[in-house]
Short mmCIF file of C-alpha atoms and ligand atoms in Angstrom, two decimals:
data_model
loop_
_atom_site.label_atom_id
_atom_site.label_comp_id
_atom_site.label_asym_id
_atom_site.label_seq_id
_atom_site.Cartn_x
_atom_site.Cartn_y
_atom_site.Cartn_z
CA UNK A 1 8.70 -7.65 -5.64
CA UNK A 2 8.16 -4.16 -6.65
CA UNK A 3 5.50 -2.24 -5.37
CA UNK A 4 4.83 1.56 -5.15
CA UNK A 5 1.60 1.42 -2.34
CA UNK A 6 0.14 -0.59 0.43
CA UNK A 7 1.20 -3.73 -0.59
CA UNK A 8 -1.57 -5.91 -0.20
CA UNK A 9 -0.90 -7.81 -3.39
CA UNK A 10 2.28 -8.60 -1.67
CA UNK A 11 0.91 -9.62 1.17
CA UNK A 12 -1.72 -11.92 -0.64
CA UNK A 13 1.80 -13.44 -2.44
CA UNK A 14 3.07 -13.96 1.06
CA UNK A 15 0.59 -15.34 2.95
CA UNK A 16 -0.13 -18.37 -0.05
CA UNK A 17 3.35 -19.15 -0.23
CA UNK A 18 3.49 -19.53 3.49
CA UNK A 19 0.26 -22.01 3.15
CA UNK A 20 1.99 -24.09 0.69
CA UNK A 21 4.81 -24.81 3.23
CA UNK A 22 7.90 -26.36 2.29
CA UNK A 23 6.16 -26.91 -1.64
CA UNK A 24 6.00 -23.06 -2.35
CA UNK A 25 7.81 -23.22 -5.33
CA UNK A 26 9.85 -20.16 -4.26
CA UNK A 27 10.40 -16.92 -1.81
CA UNK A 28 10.25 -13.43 -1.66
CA UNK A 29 13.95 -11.98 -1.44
CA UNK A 30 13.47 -8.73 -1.46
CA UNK A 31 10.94 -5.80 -1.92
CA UNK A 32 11.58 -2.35 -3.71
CA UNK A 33 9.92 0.43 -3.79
CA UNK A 34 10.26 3.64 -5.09
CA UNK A 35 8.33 5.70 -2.38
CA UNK A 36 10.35 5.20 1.55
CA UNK A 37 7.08 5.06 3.07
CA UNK A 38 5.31 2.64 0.92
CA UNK A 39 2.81 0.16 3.39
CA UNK A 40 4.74 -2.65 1.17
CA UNK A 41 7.65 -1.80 2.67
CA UNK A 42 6.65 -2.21 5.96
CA UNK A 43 5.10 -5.27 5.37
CA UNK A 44 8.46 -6.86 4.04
CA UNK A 45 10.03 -5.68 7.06
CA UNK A 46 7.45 -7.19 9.67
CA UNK A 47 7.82 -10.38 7.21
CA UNK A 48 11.79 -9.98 7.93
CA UNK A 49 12.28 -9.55 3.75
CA UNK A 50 15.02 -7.27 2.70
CA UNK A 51 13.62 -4.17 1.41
CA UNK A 52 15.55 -1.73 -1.00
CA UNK A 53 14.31 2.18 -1.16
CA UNK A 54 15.37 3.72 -5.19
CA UNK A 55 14.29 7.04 -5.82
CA UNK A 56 12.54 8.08 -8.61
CA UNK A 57 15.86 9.88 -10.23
CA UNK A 58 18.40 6.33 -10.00
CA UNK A 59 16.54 4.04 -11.77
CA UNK A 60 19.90 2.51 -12.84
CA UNK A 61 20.07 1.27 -9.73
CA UNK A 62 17.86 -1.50 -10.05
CA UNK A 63 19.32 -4.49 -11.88
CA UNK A 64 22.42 -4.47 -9.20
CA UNK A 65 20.04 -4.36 -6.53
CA UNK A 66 18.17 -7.49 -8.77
CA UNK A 67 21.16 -9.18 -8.94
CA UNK A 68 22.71 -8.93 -5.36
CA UNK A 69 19.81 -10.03 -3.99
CA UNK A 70 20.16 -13.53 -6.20
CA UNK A 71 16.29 -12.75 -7.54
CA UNK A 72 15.27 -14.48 -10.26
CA UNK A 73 11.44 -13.27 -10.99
CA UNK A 74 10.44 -9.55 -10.57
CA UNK A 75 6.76 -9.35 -9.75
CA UNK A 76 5.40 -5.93 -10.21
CA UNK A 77 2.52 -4.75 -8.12
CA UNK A 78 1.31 -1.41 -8.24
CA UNK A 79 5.08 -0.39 -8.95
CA UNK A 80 4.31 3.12 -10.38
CA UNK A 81 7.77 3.86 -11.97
CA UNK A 82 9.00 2.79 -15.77
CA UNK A 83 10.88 -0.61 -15.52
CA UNK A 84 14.04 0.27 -17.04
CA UNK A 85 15.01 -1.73 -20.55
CA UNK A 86 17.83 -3.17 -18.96
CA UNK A 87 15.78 -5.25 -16.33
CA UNK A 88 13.53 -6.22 -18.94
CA UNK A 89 15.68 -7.56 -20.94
CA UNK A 90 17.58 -9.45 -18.03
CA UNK A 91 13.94 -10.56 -16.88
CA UNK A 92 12.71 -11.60 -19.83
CA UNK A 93 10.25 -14.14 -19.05
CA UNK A 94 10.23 -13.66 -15.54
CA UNK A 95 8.98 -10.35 -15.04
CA UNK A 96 5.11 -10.09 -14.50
CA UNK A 97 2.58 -7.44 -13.46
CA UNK A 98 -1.16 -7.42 -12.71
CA UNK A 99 -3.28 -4.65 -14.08
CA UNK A 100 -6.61 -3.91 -12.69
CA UNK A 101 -9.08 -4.24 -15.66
CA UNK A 102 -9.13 -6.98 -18.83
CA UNK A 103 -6.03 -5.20 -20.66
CA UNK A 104 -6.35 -4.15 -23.23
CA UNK A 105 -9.31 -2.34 -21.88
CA UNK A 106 -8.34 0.31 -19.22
CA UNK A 107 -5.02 0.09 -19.78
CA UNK A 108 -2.00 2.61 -21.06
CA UNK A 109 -0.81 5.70 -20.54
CA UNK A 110 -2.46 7.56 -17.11
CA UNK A 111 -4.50 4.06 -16.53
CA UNK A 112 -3.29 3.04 -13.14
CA UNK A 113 -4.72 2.64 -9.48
CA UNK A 114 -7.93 4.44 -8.90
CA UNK A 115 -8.04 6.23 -12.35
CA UNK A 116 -8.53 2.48 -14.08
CA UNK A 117 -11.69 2.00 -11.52
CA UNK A 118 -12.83 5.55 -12.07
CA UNK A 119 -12.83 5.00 -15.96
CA UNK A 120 -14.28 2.06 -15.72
CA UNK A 121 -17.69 3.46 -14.16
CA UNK A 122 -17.28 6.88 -16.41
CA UNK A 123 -17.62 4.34 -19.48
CA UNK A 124 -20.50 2.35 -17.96
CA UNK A 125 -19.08 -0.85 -18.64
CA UNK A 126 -20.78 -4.12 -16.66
CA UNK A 127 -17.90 -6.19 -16.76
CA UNK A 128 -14.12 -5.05 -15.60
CA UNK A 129 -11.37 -7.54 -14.29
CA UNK A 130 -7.80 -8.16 -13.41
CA UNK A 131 -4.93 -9.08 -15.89
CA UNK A 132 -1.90 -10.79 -14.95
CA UNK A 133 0.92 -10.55 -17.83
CA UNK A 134 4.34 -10.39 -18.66
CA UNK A 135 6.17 -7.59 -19.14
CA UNK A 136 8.60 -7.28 -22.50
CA UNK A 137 10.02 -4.60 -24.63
CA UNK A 138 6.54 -3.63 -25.21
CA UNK A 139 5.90 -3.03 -21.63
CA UNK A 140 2.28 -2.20 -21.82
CA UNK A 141 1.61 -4.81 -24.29
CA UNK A 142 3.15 -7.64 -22.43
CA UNK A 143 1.77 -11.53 -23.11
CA UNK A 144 -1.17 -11.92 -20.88
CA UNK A 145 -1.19 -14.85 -18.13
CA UNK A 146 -4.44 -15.03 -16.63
CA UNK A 147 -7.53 -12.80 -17.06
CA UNK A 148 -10.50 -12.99 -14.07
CA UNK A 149 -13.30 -10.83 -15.08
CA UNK A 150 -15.23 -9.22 -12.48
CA UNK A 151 -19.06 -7.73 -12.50
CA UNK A 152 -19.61 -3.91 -12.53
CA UNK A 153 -23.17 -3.27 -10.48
CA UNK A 154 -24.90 -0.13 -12.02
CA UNK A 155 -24.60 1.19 -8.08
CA UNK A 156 -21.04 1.19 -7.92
CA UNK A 157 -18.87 3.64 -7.85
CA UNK A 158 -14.89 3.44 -8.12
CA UNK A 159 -14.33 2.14 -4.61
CA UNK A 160 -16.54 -0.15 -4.94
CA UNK A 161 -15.34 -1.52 -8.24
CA UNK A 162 -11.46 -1.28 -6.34
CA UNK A 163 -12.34 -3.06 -4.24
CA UNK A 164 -14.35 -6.25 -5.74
CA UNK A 165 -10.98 -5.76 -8.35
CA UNK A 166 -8.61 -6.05 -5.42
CA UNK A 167 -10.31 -8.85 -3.81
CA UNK A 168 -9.37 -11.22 -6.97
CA UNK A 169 -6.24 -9.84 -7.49
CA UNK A 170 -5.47 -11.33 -3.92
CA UNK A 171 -6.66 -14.77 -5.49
CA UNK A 172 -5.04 -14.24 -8.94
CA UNK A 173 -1.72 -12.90 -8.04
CA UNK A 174 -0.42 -15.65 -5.85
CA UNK A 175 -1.61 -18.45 -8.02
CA UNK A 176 0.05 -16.87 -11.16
CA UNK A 177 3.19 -16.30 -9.18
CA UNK A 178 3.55 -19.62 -7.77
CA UNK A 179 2.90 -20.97 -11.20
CA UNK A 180 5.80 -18.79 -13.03
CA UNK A 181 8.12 -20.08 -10.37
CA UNK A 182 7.62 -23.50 -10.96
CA UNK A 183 7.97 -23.23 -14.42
CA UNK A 184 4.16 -23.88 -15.36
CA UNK A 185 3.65 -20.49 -16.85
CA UNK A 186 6.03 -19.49 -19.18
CA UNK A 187 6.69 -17.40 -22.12
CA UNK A 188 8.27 -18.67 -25.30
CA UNK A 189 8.82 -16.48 -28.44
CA UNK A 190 6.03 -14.12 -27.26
CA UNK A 191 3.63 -16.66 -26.56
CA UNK A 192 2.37 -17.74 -22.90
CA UNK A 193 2.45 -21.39 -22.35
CA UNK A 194 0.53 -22.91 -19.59
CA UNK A 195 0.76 -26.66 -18.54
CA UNK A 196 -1.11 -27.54 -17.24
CA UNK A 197 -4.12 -25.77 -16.62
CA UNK A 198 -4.00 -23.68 -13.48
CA UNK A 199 -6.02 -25.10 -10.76
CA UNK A 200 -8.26 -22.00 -10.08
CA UNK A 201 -11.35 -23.81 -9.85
CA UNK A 202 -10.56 -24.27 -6.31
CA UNK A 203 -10.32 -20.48 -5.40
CA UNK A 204 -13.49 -19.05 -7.24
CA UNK A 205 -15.27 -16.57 -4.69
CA UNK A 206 -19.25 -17.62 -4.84
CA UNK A 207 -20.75 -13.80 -6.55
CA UNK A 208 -17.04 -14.00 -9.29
CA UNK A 209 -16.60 -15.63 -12.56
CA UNK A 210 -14.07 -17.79 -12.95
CA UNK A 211 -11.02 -16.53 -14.47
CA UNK A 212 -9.88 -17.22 -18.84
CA UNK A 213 -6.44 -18.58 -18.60
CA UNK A 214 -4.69 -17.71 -21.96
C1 GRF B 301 -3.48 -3.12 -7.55
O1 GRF B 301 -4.80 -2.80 -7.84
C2 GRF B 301 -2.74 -3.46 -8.81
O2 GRF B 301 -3.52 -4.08 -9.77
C3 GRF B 301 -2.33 -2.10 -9.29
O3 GRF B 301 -2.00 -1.40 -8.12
C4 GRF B 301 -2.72 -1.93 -7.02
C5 GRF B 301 -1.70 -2.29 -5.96
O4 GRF B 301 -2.32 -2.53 -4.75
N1 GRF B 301 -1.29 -2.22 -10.28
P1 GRF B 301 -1.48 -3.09 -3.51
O5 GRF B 301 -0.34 -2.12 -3.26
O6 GRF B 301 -0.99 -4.46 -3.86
O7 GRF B 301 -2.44 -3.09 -2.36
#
């Protein structure tokens, strides 16, 4: 995992693999971050995960750290730093991230953490999500996974929004996670194939649509 803040998508990752036992259909190896004191980090350690620090400035050191650490997905989540074309391409098909808003909306260049939520009630929109996709050469444009669209209440204001966003992330994530590891999600020649259908119907919080699986 790669993750720039507190971590709590990580932890959401975590905490359903550990409820699925001995059928999680994989593990966390290790978490990176680019900032030392990153709450992710300290929740890998407290997991007892091997965690990796890379400054901003070595960003070639990232596949050998990939590739010692025998990972085979890279799940981004709130990573803040450029993925390097190198792990892309070595991750192709196994590199995801999660976006807070239904990419394309909200999404691009300056659209990340709070300023997403903060656009989102400049632009008076009533509906807002989360996006789960992949991430290719075209990086922002990546094949999406799993969209969960999530109301916007005329009262709210970007906390608010963050945190209705967050809340189904935590839900989201894991599921989409768990289903690229076991080979149920997968992309092939650009397109996302799902099979079968994810089994979100169990998960949906009472005041949230259910999610669009592409
Ligand atoms: C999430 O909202 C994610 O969508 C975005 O960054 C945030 C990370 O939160 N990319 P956390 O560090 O997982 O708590």
């Amino acid at each position: 995992m790669l993750a720039s803040g507190s971590g709590s998508n990580l932890q959401a990752i975590l905490d359903h693999f550990a409820a699925l036992g001995p059928s999680a259909p994989g593990e966390v190896v290790l978490v990176v971050s680019d900032r030392a004191g990153a709450g992710a980090l300290d929740r890998a350690r407290h997991a007892g995960i091997a965690t990796a620090h890379l400054a901003a400035r070595e960003p070639q050191r990232l596949l050998p750290v990939l590739r010692e650490a025998g990972v085979t997905h890279v799940v981004l989540a709130g990573y803040l730093r450029l993925i390097p074309a190198d792990v892309v391409a070595a991750f192709h098909g196994r590199l995801v991230n999660i976006h807070p808003a239904l990419l394309p909306a909200f999404g691009g260049p300056g659209m990340y953490g709070h300023h997403v939520h903060e656009a989102v009630v400049r632009a008076g929109v009533t509906t807002t999500g989360a996006t789960v996709h992949f991430v290719d050469e075209r990086y922002d444009e990546g094949a999406v996974i799993a969209q969960w669209a999530i109301p916007v209440h005329p009262t709210d204001d970007a906390d608010a929004v963050a945190a209705r966003v967050l809340a189904v992330e935590h839900q989201l994530y894991p599921r989409c996670v768990a289903a690229l590891c076991e080979g149920s999600v997968r992309l092939e020649h650009g397109q996302v194939v799902v099979a079968p259908l994810l089994p979100f119907e169990r998960f949906v919080p009472a005041d949230v649509p259910p999610p669009h699986s592409v």
